[in-house]
Amino acid sequence: MTESPAPPHAGDDEALRERALAALLTARERTTLLTDSVDDHDLTAQHSPLMSPLVWDLAHIGNQEELWLLRGVAGREAMRPEIDGLYDAFEHPRATRPSLPLLAPGEARSYASEVRGRALDVLESTPLGDGPALVRSGFAFGMIAQHEQQHDETMLITHQLRSGPAALTAPEPPRAVDAPPAEVLVPGGPFTMGTSAEPWALDNERPAHQRDVPGFVIDTAPVTCGAYRAFIEDGGYGERRWWAPEGWAMVREHELAAPLFWHRDSGQWLRRRFGVTEPVPDDEPVLHVSWYEADAYARWAGRRLPTEAEWEKAARHDPVSGRSRRYPWGDEDPTPERANLGQRHLRPAPAGAYPAGRAPCGAGQLIADVWEWTASDFLPYPGFAPFPYREYSEVFFGPEHKVLRGGSFAVDTVACRGTFRNWDLPVRRQIFSGFRTARDL
Ligand SMILES: [Fe+2]
């Protein structure tokens, strides 16, 4: 049992440089769109206590890039040491950020772009193939591109939470081509989980290791709004027996009756999506549900959430070669035909879309569309070593965070892999979260 070899760009200095440059430029294009599509009032306002003002994200993106690429890789002096504390995510919780003396929108834009100009010079002059661990295979540049894209996803959540007319538009995702079977079998046996070969994988995805996973059955697509509506209409939110005790307490305290952003009008379910109110589409994966809601639905359906290892085995294990792939479809990078990534479409595609993206077991849409809650707590893999800083993952390990897998329509290619791990509190619903279910054989 092994994983696929390192991707073709790994080890080739010029290919790595081009890849890093492309990833940084793609991220900045998206950041610019997300921050230029609203006015200064919207940029500085706090649209939800769960989120930072957009202008904080913008300067924080620049500050992290300065810290890691200019100071870390190139050993330069701080450009504006007085602002470091303002943009340290651990120093100031999100709810308090609007009261800080933040850079104004114009200042934040010019700071981020000045940092970027210098960072591209550093990229040009730094050997990437070898050298210290921080730059080997272009890791620091890949990490910073992923960091910016993760904030672009966070900023898209802020766009979803803001009131007022739509600021963003996008074409519709592709339709479903056929109706695949509802569930597929993943036979029991060991597989390789995690990675030691992917050069830009983050510390929590490492190292590759063997896991024995008994056989199980998993949904071919994420649970749809139509299926979830059946749970609601069967009184799912009113029956204690479907819920974990903390989930039941959350339902009672906040009087939950449906996913976030849904409401009922004259007998019809509607939802608000990026400033537009529309009927809830039955065939689309359900979005904006907490782990507790996913867990309750699964129990109601006589099923359960897959464990993280089951999810990854369904997504990566190739029973013919015995190896774990980089992605469900193989080792090649994502394309628009394989997965709904990069905020290209501002919604999940209907269940059954993207047949070119299916895994060997037959499950589809494992990558992109909606983040999928798993049954598992966020824990380190055997042999985990924090890199390049403890606060990236290690401080979040423990039973309070549940793992989400597979990315969403809001995630970019650079921050999405078969091994990528996301985590959040089980009460969170503003994130682009859905789920699929599984059952024992
Ligand atoms: Fe950050």
PDB file of C-alpha atoms in Angstrom, residues 21-244:
ATOM      1  CA  LEU A  21       3.361  32.376  -9.212  1.00  0.00           C
ATOM      2  CA  ALA A  22       0.117  31.176 -10.800  1.00  0.00           C
ATOM      3  CA  ALA A  23      -1.335  30.260  -7.387  1.00  0.00           C
ATOM      4  CA  LEU A  24      -0.447  33.659  -5.894  1.00  0.00           C
ATOM      5  CA  LEU A  25      -1.890  35.554  -8.885  1.00  0.00           C
ATOM      6  CA  THR A  26      -5.124  33.518  -8.889  1.00  0.00           C
ATOM      7  CA  ALA A  27      -5.597  34.173  -5.179  1.00  0.00           C
ATOM      8  CA  ARG A  28      -5.035  37.925  -5.556  1.00  0.00           C
ATOM      9  CA  GLU A  29      -7.474  38.118  -8.451  1.00  0.00           C
ATOM     10  CA  ARG A  30     -10.149  36.580  -6.238  1.00  0.00           C
ATOM     11  CA  THR A  31      -9.278  38.761  -3.218  1.00  0.00           C
ATOM     12  CA  THR A  32      -9.547  41.848  -5.422  1.00  0.00           C
ATOM     13  CA  LEU A  33     -12.943  40.801  -6.759  1.00  0.00           C
ATOM     14  CA  LEU A  34     -14.287  40.086  -3.263  1.00  0.00           C
ATOM     15  CA  THR A  35     -13.098  43.426  -1.887  1.00  0.00           C
ATOM     16  CA  ASP A  36     -13.754  45.640  -4.942  1.00  0.00           C
ATOM     17  CA  SER A  37     -17.340  44.424  -5.364  1.00  0.00           C
ATOM     18  CA  VAL A  38     -18.551  46.309  -2.254  1.00  0.00           C
ATOM     19  CA  ASP A  39     -18.132  49.917  -1.147  1.00  0.00           C
ATOM     20  CA  ASP A  40     -15.960  51.209   1.715  1.00  0.00           C
ATOM     21  CA  HIS A  41     -18.869  51.086   4.148  1.00  0.00           C
ATOM     22  CA  ASP A  42     -19.386  47.382   3.426  1.00  0.00           C
ATOM     23  CA  LEU A  43     -15.649  46.742   3.646  1.00  0.00           C
ATOM     24  CA  THR A  44     -15.337  48.209   7.124  1.00  0.00           C
ATOM     25  CA  ALA A  45     -18.692  47.043   8.556  1.00  0.00           C
ATOM     26  CA  GLN A  46     -19.039  43.892  10.599  1.00  0.00           C
ATOM     27  CA  HIS A  47     -21.756  41.874   8.918  1.00  0.00           C
ATOM     28  CA  SER A  48     -21.823  39.204  11.636  1.00  0.00           C
ATOM     29  CA  PRO A  49     -20.032  38.813  14.992  1.00  0.00           C
ATOM     30  CA  LEU A  50     -18.755  35.505  13.574  1.00  0.00           C
ATOM     31  CA  MET A  51     -16.788  37.312  10.889  1.00  0.00           C
ATOM     32  CA  SER A  52     -14.128  40.000  10.532  1.00  0.00           C
ATOM     33  CA  PRO A  53     -14.764  43.150   8.528  1.00  0.00           C
ATOM     34  CA  LEU A  54     -13.567  42.404   4.962  1.00  0.00           C
ATOM     35  CA  VAL A  55     -10.894  45.093   5.294  1.00  0.00           C
ATOM     36  CA  TRP A  56      -9.346  43.114   8.188  1.00  0.00           C
ATOM     37  CA  ASP A  57      -9.024  40.007   6.001  1.00  0.00           C
ATOM     38  CA  LEU A  58      -7.401  42.072   3.260  1.00  0.00           C
ATOM     39  CA  ALA A  59      -4.645  43.554   5.448  1.00  0.00           C
ATOM     40  CA  HIS A  60      -4.242  40.242   7.332  1.00  0.00           C
ATOM     41  CA  ILE A  61      -3.570  38.487   4.003  1.00  0.00           C
ATOM     42  CA  GLY A  62      -0.816  41.053   3.313  1.00  0.00           C
ATOM     43  CA  ASN A  63       0.559  40.819   6.854  1.00  0.00           C
ATOM     44  CA  GLN A  64       0.875  37.009   6.778  1.00  0.00           C
ATOM     45  CA  GLU A  65       2.554  37.238   3.386  1.00  0.00           C
ATOM     46  CA  GLU A  66       4.989  39.786   4.775  1.00  0.00           C
ATOM     47  CA  LEU A  67       5.699  37.645   7.860  1.00  0.00           C
ATOM     48  CA  TRP A  68       6.374  34.416   5.983  1.00  0.00           C
ATOM     49  CA  LEU A  69       7.779  35.458   2.608  1.00  0.00           C
ATOM     50  CA  LEU A  70       9.541  38.776   3.263  1.00  0.00           C
ATOM     51  CA  ARG A  71      10.683  38.298   6.860  1.00  0.00           C
ATOM     52  CA  GLY A  72      10.700  34.465   7.030  1.00  0.00           C
ATOM     53  CA  VAL A  73      12.122  33.460   3.647  1.00  0.00           C
ATOM     54  CA  ALA A  74      14.062  36.623   2.710  1.00  0.00           C
ATOM     55  CA  GLY A  75      15.039  37.794   6.220  1.00  0.00           C
ATOM     56  CA  ARG A  76      13.827  41.372   5.638  1.00  0.00           C
ATOM     57  CA  GLU A  77      12.922  43.952   8.313  1.00  0.00           C
ATOM     58  CA  ALA A  78       9.240  44.468   9.222  1.00  0.00           C
ATOM     59  CA  MET A  79       7.568  47.009   6.902  1.00  0.00           C
ATOM     60  CA  ARG A  80       5.092  48.218   9.529  1.00  0.00           C
ATOM     61  CA  PRO A  81       5.831  46.522  12.869  1.00  0.00           C
ATOM     62  CA  GLU A  82       3.132  48.598  14.584  1.00  0.00           C
ATOM     63  CA  ILE A  83       0.339  46.776  12.709  1.00  0.00           C
ATOM     64  CA  ASP A  84       1.426  43.176  13.383  1.00  0.00           C
ATOM     65  CA  GLY A  85      -0.647  42.894  16.563  1.00  0.00           C
ATOM     66  CA  LEU A  86      -3.818  44.168  14.844  1.00  0.00           C
ATOM     67  CA  TYR A  87      -3.700  41.389  12.279  1.00  0.00           C
ATOM     68  CA  ASP A  88      -2.725  38.543  14.588  1.00  0.00           C
ATOM     69  CA  ALA A  89      -5.776  36.270  14.520  1.00  0.00           C
ATOM     70  CA  PHE A  90      -4.896  34.842  17.948  1.00  0.00           C
ATOM     71  CA  GLU A  91      -4.592  38.222  19.641  1.00  0.00           C
ATOM     72  CA  HIS A  92      -8.021  39.573  18.645  1.00  0.00           C
ATOM     73  CA  PRO A  93     -11.162  37.422  18.316  1.00  0.00           C
ATOM     74  CA  ARG A  94     -13.292  38.221  15.271  1.00  0.00           C
ATOM     75  CA  ALA A  95     -16.044  39.987  17.221  1.00  0.00           C
ATOM     76  CA  THR A  96     -13.592  42.599  18.553  1.00  0.00           C
ATOM     77  CA  ARG A  97     -11.838  43.416  15.277  1.00  0.00           C
ATOM     78  CA  PRO A  98     -14.091  46.303  14.159  1.00  0.00           C
ATOM     79  CA  SER A  99     -13.080  48.304  17.252  1.00  0.00           C
ATOM     80  CA  LEU A 100      -9.342  48.106  16.401  1.00  0.00           C
ATOM     81  CA  PRO A 101      -7.537  50.983  14.663  1.00  0.00           C
ATOM     82  CA  LEU A 102      -7.438  48.980  11.390  1.00  0.00           C
ATOM     83  CA  LEU A 103      -5.903  50.244   8.166  1.00  0.00           C
ATOM     84  CA  ALA A 104      -8.518  52.066   6.075  1.00  0.00           C
ATOM     85  CA  PRO A 105      -9.509  50.361   2.789  1.00  0.00           C
ATOM     86  CA  GLY A 106      -7.071  52.416   0.654  1.00  0.00           C
ATOM     87  CA  GLU A 107      -4.176  51.799   3.046  1.00  0.00           C
ATOM     88  CA  ALA A 108      -4.972  48.092   3.312  1.00  0.00           C
ATOM     89  CA  ARG A 109      -5.006  47.764  -0.483  1.00  0.00           C
ATOM     90  CA  SER A 110      -1.686  49.518  -0.957  1.00  0.00           C
ATOM     91  CA  TYR A 111      -0.031  47.608   1.920  1.00  0.00           C
ATOM     92  CA  ALA A 112      -1.151  44.228   0.489  1.00  0.00           C
ATOM     93  CA  SER A 113      -0.027  45.170  -2.998  1.00  0.00           C
ATOM     94  CA  GLU A 114       3.356  46.498  -1.850  1.00  0.00           C
ATOM     95  CA  VAL A 115       3.980  43.254   0.055  1.00  0.00           C
ATOM     96  CA  ARG A 116       2.968  41.277  -3.032  1.00  0.00           C
ATOM     97  CA  GLY A 117       5.382  43.186  -5.286  1.00  0.00           C
ATOM     98  CA  ARG A 118       8.272  42.416  -2.952  1.00  0.00           C
ATOM     99  CA  ALA A 119       7.153  38.788  -2.462  1.00  0.00           C
ATOM    100  CA  LEU A 120       7.276  38.192  -6.218  1.00  0.00           C
ATOM    101  CA  ASP A 121      10.890  39.457  -6.233  1.00  0.00           C
ATOM    102  CA  VAL A 122      11.662  36.988  -3.432  1.00  0.00           C
ATOM    103  CA  LEU A 123      10.010  34.181  -5.405  1.00  0.00           C
ATOM    104  CA  GLU A 124      12.125  35.099  -8.442  1.00  0.00           C
ATOM    105  CA  SER A 125      15.423  34.960  -6.528  1.00  0.00           C
ATOM    106  CA  THR A 126      14.865  32.005  -4.148  1.00  0.00           C
ATOM    107  CA  PRO A 127      16.000  28.495  -5.138  1.00  0.00           C
ATOM    108  CA  LEU A 128      13.025  26.217  -4.484  1.00  0.00           C
ATOM    109  CA  GLY A 129      14.120  22.703  -5.394  1.00  0.00           C
ATOM    110  CA  ASP A 130      16.259  22.277  -2.309  1.00  0.00           C
ATOM    111  CA  GLY A 131      17.192  24.349   0.740  1.00  0.00           C
ATOM    112  CA  PRO A 132      15.578  24.818   4.157  1.00  0.00           C
ATOM    113  CA  ALA A 133      12.240  23.095   4.803  1.00  0.00           C
ATOM    114  CA  LEU A 134      10.308  26.368   4.622  1.00  0.00           C
ATOM    115  CA  VAL A 135      11.215  26.949   0.949  1.00  0.00           C
ATOM    116  CA  ARG A 136      11.787  23.368  -0.225  1.00  0.00           C
ATOM    117  CA  SER A 137       9.458  22.638  -3.141  1.00  0.00           C
ATOM    118  CA  GLY A 138       8.142  26.189  -2.808  1.00  0.00           C
ATOM    119  CA  PHE A 139       6.268  25.289   0.402  1.00  0.00           C
ATOM    120  CA  ALA A 140       6.125  28.815   1.917  1.00  0.00           C
ATOM    121  CA  PHE A 141       4.770  30.277  -1.336  1.00  0.00           C
ATOM    122  CA  GLY A 142       2.210  27.474  -1.626  1.00  0.00           C
ATOM    123  CA  MET A 143       1.232  27.934   2.008  1.00  0.00           C
ATOM    124  CA  ILE A 144       0.708  31.676   1.509  1.00  0.00           C
ATOM    125  CA  ALA A 145      -1.381  31.110  -1.643  1.00  0.00           C
ATOM    126  CA  GLN A 146      -3.506  28.606   0.321  1.00  0.00           C
ATOM    127  CA  HIS A 147      -3.793  31.034   3.215  1.00  0.00           C
ATOM    128  CA  GLU A 148      -5.069  33.788   0.924  1.00  0.00           C
ATOM    129  CA  GLN A 149      -7.541  31.412  -0.733  1.00  0.00           C
ATOM    130  CA  GLN A 150      -8.795  30.299   2.682  1.00  0.00           C
ATOM    131  CA  HIS A 151      -9.477  33.928   3.521  1.00  0.00           C
ATOM    132  CA  ASP A 152     -11.174  34.314   0.144  1.00  0.00           C
ATOM    133  CA  GLU A 153     -13.541  31.543   1.254  1.00  0.00           C
ATOM    134  CA  THR A 154     -14.014  33.327   4.603  1.00  0.00           C
ATOM    135  CA  MET A 155     -14.726  36.584   2.769  1.00  0.00           C
ATOM    136  CA  LEU A 156     -17.290  34.794   0.590  1.00  0.00           C
ATOM    137  CA  ILE A 157     -19.025  33.682   3.809  1.00  0.00           C
ATOM    138  CA  THR A 158     -19.080  37.356   4.851  1.00  0.00           C
ATOM    139  CA  HIS A 159     -20.669  38.184   1.479  1.00  0.00           C
ATOM    140  CA  GLN A 160     -23.319  35.540   2.181  1.00  0.00           C
ATOM    141  CA  LEU A 161     -24.002  37.021   5.637  1.00  0.00           C
ATOM    142  CA  ARG A 162     -24.228  40.654   4.538  1.00  0.00           C
ATOM    143  CA  SER A 163     -27.650  42.098   3.871  1.00  0.00           C
ATOM    144  CA  GLY A 164     -28.510  44.158   0.826  1.00  0.00           C
ATOM    145  CA  PRO A 165     -28.572  43.437  -2.888  1.00  0.00           C
ATOM    146  CA  ALA A 166     -26.235  40.956  -4.599  1.00  0.00           C
ATOM    147  CA  ALA A 167     -22.633  42.107  -5.038  1.00  0.00           C
ATOM    148  CA  LEU A 168     -21.400  38.991  -6.852  1.00  0.00           C
ATOM    149  CA  THR A 169     -22.694  37.012  -9.811  1.00  0.00           C
ATOM    150  CA  ALA A 170     -21.544  33.768 -11.419  1.00  0.00           C
ATOM    151  CA  PRO A 171     -22.744  31.322 -14.102  1.00  0.00           C
ATOM    152  CA  GLU A 172     -24.836  28.312 -13.106  1.00  0.00           C
ATOM    153  CA  PRO A 173     -22.982  25.039 -12.391  1.00  0.00           C
ATOM    154  CA  PRO A 174     -23.459  22.042 -14.736  1.00  0.00           C
ATOM    155  CA  ARG A 175     -26.575  19.885 -14.385  1.00  0.00           C
ATOM    156  CA  ALA A 176     -26.613  16.257 -13.249  1.00  0.00           C
ATOM    157  CA  VAL A 177     -26.059  13.909 -16.200  1.00  0.00           C
ATOM    158  CA  ASP A 178     -27.704  10.787 -14.840  1.00  0.00           C
ATOM    159  CA  ALA A 179     -28.969   9.325 -11.631  1.00  0.00           C
ATOM    160  CA  PRO A 180     -26.167   7.194 -10.146  1.00  0.00           C
ATOM    161  CA  PRO A 181     -27.087   4.496  -7.595  1.00  0.00           C
ATOM    162  CA  ALA A 182     -27.926   5.999  -4.203  1.00  0.00           C
ATOM    163  CA  GLU A 183     -25.032   4.302  -2.424  1.00  0.00           C
ATOM    164  CA  VAL A 184     -21.875   2.361  -3.186  1.00  0.00           C
ATOM    165  CA  LEU A 185     -19.839  -0.283  -1.383  1.00  0.00           C
ATOM    166  CA  VAL A 186     -16.273   0.312  -0.248  1.00  0.00           C
ATOM    167  CA  PRO A 187     -14.768  -3.112   0.577  1.00  0.00           C
ATOM    168  CA  GLY A 188     -12.820  -3.585   3.808  1.00  0.00           C
ATOM    169  CA  GLY A 189      -9.038  -3.583   4.049  1.00  0.00           C
ATOM    170  CA  PRO A 190      -6.091  -1.287   4.632  1.00  0.00           C
ATOM    171  CA  PHE A 191      -5.418   1.894   2.660  1.00  0.00           C
ATOM    172  CA  THR A 192      -2.927   4.766   2.808  1.00  0.00           C
ATOM    173  CA  MET A 193      -4.326   7.822   4.591  1.00  0.00           C
ATOM    174  CA  GLY A 194      -2.648  11.236   4.572  1.00  0.00           C
ATOM    175  CA  THR A 195       0.373  12.187   2.491  1.00  0.00           C
ATOM    176  CA  SER A 196       4.129  12.404   2.620  1.00  0.00           C
ATOM    177  CA  ALA A 197       4.504  13.121  -1.116  1.00  0.00           C
ATOM    178  CA  GLU A 198       2.370  16.219  -1.752  1.00  0.00           C
ATOM    179  CA  PRO A 199       4.805  19.158  -1.518  1.00  0.00           C
ATOM    180  CA  TRP A 200       2.296  21.819  -0.432  1.00  0.00           C
ATOM    181  CA  ALA A 201       0.275  19.611   1.941  1.00  0.00           C
ATOM    182  CA  LEU A 202      -0.071  21.187   5.384  1.00  0.00           C
ATOM    183  CA  ASP A 203       1.211  19.660   8.596  1.00  0.00           C
ATOM    184  CA  ASN A 204      -2.103  18.083   9.646  1.00  0.00           C
ATOM    185  CA  GLU A 205      -2.315  16.056   6.377  1.00  0.00           C
ATOM    186  CA  ARG A 206       1.036  14.381   7.134  1.00  0.00           C
ATOM    187  CA  PRO A 207       2.456  11.782   7.224  1.00  0.00           C
ATOM    188  CA  ALA A 208       1.079   9.016   4.977  1.00  0.00           C
ATOM    189  CA  HIS A 209       0.152   6.030   7.133  1.00  0.00           C
ATOM    190  CA  GLN A 210      -1.794   2.772   6.932  1.00  0.00           C
ATOM    191  CA  ARG A 211      -5.375   2.536   8.168  1.00  0.00           C
ATOM    192  CA  ASP A 212      -7.463  -0.575   8.251  1.00  0.00           C
ATOM    193  CA  VAL A 213     -11.051   0.320   7.423  1.00  0.00           C
ATOM    194  CA  PRO A 214     -13.774  -2.362   7.571  1.00  0.00           C
ATOM    195  CA  GLY A 215     -16.150  -2.493   4.610  1.00  0.00           C
ATOM    196  CA  PHE A 216     -18.924   0.118   4.533  1.00  0.00           C
ATOM    197  CA  VAL A 217     -21.530   1.680   2.275  1.00  0.00           C
ATOM    198  CA  ILE A 218     -21.526   5.405   1.466  1.00  0.00           C
ATOM    199  CA  ASP A 219     -23.852   7.778  -0.399  1.00  0.00           C
ATOM    200  CA  THR A 220     -22.789   8.467  -3.995  1.00  0.00           C
ATOM    201  CA  ALA A 221     -23.619  12.153  -3.555  1.00  0.00           C
ATOM    202  CA  PRO A 222     -24.051  14.601  -0.700  1.00  0.00           C
ATOM    203  CA  VAL A 223     -27.512  14.667   0.938  1.00  0.00           C
ATOM    204  CA  THR A 224     -29.776  16.951  -1.090  1.00  0.00           C
ATOM    205  CA  CYS A 225     -32.074  19.760   0.009  1.00  0.00           C
ATOM    206  CA  GLY A 226     -35.022  17.598  -1.069  1.00  0.00           C
ATOM    207  CA  ALA A 227     -33.945  14.708   1.161  1.00  0.00           C
ATOM    208  CA  TYR A 228     -33.245  17.111   4.020  1.00  0.00           C
ATOM    209  CA  ARG A 229     -36.690  18.689   3.563  1.00  0.00           C
ATOM    210  CA  ALA A 230     -38.222  15.241   4.188  1.00  0.00           C
ATOM    211  CA  PHE A 231     -36.450  15.212   7.564  1.00  0.00           C
ATOM    212  CA  ILE A 232     -37.847  18.660   8.389  1.00  0.00           C
ATOM    213  CA  GLU A 233     -41.361  17.736   7.248  1.00  0.00           C
ATOM    214  CA  ASP A 234     -41.230  14.526   9.276  1.00  0.00           C
ATOM    215  CA  GLY A 235     -40.768  16.694  12.360  1.00  0.00           C
ATOM    216  CA  GLY A 236     -37.023  16.032  12.630  1.00  0.00           C
ATOM    217  CA  TYR A 237     -36.284  19.279  14.472  1.00  0.00           C
ATOM    218  CA  GLY A 238     -38.967  18.494  17.048  1.00  0.00           C
ATOM    219  CA  GLU A 239     -37.898  14.985  18.066  1.00  0.00           C
ATOM    220  CA  ARG A 240     -35.273  14.681  20.700  1.00  0.00           C
ATOM    221  CA  ARG A 241     -34.424  11.055  19.820  1.00  0.00           C
ATOM    222  CA  TRP A 242     -32.584  12.033  16.610  1.00  0.00           C
ATOM    223  CA  TRP A 243     -30.232  14.492  18.304  1.00  0.00           C
ATOM    224  CA  ALA A 244     -27.010  14.354  20.282  1.00  0.00           C
TER     225      ALA A 244
END
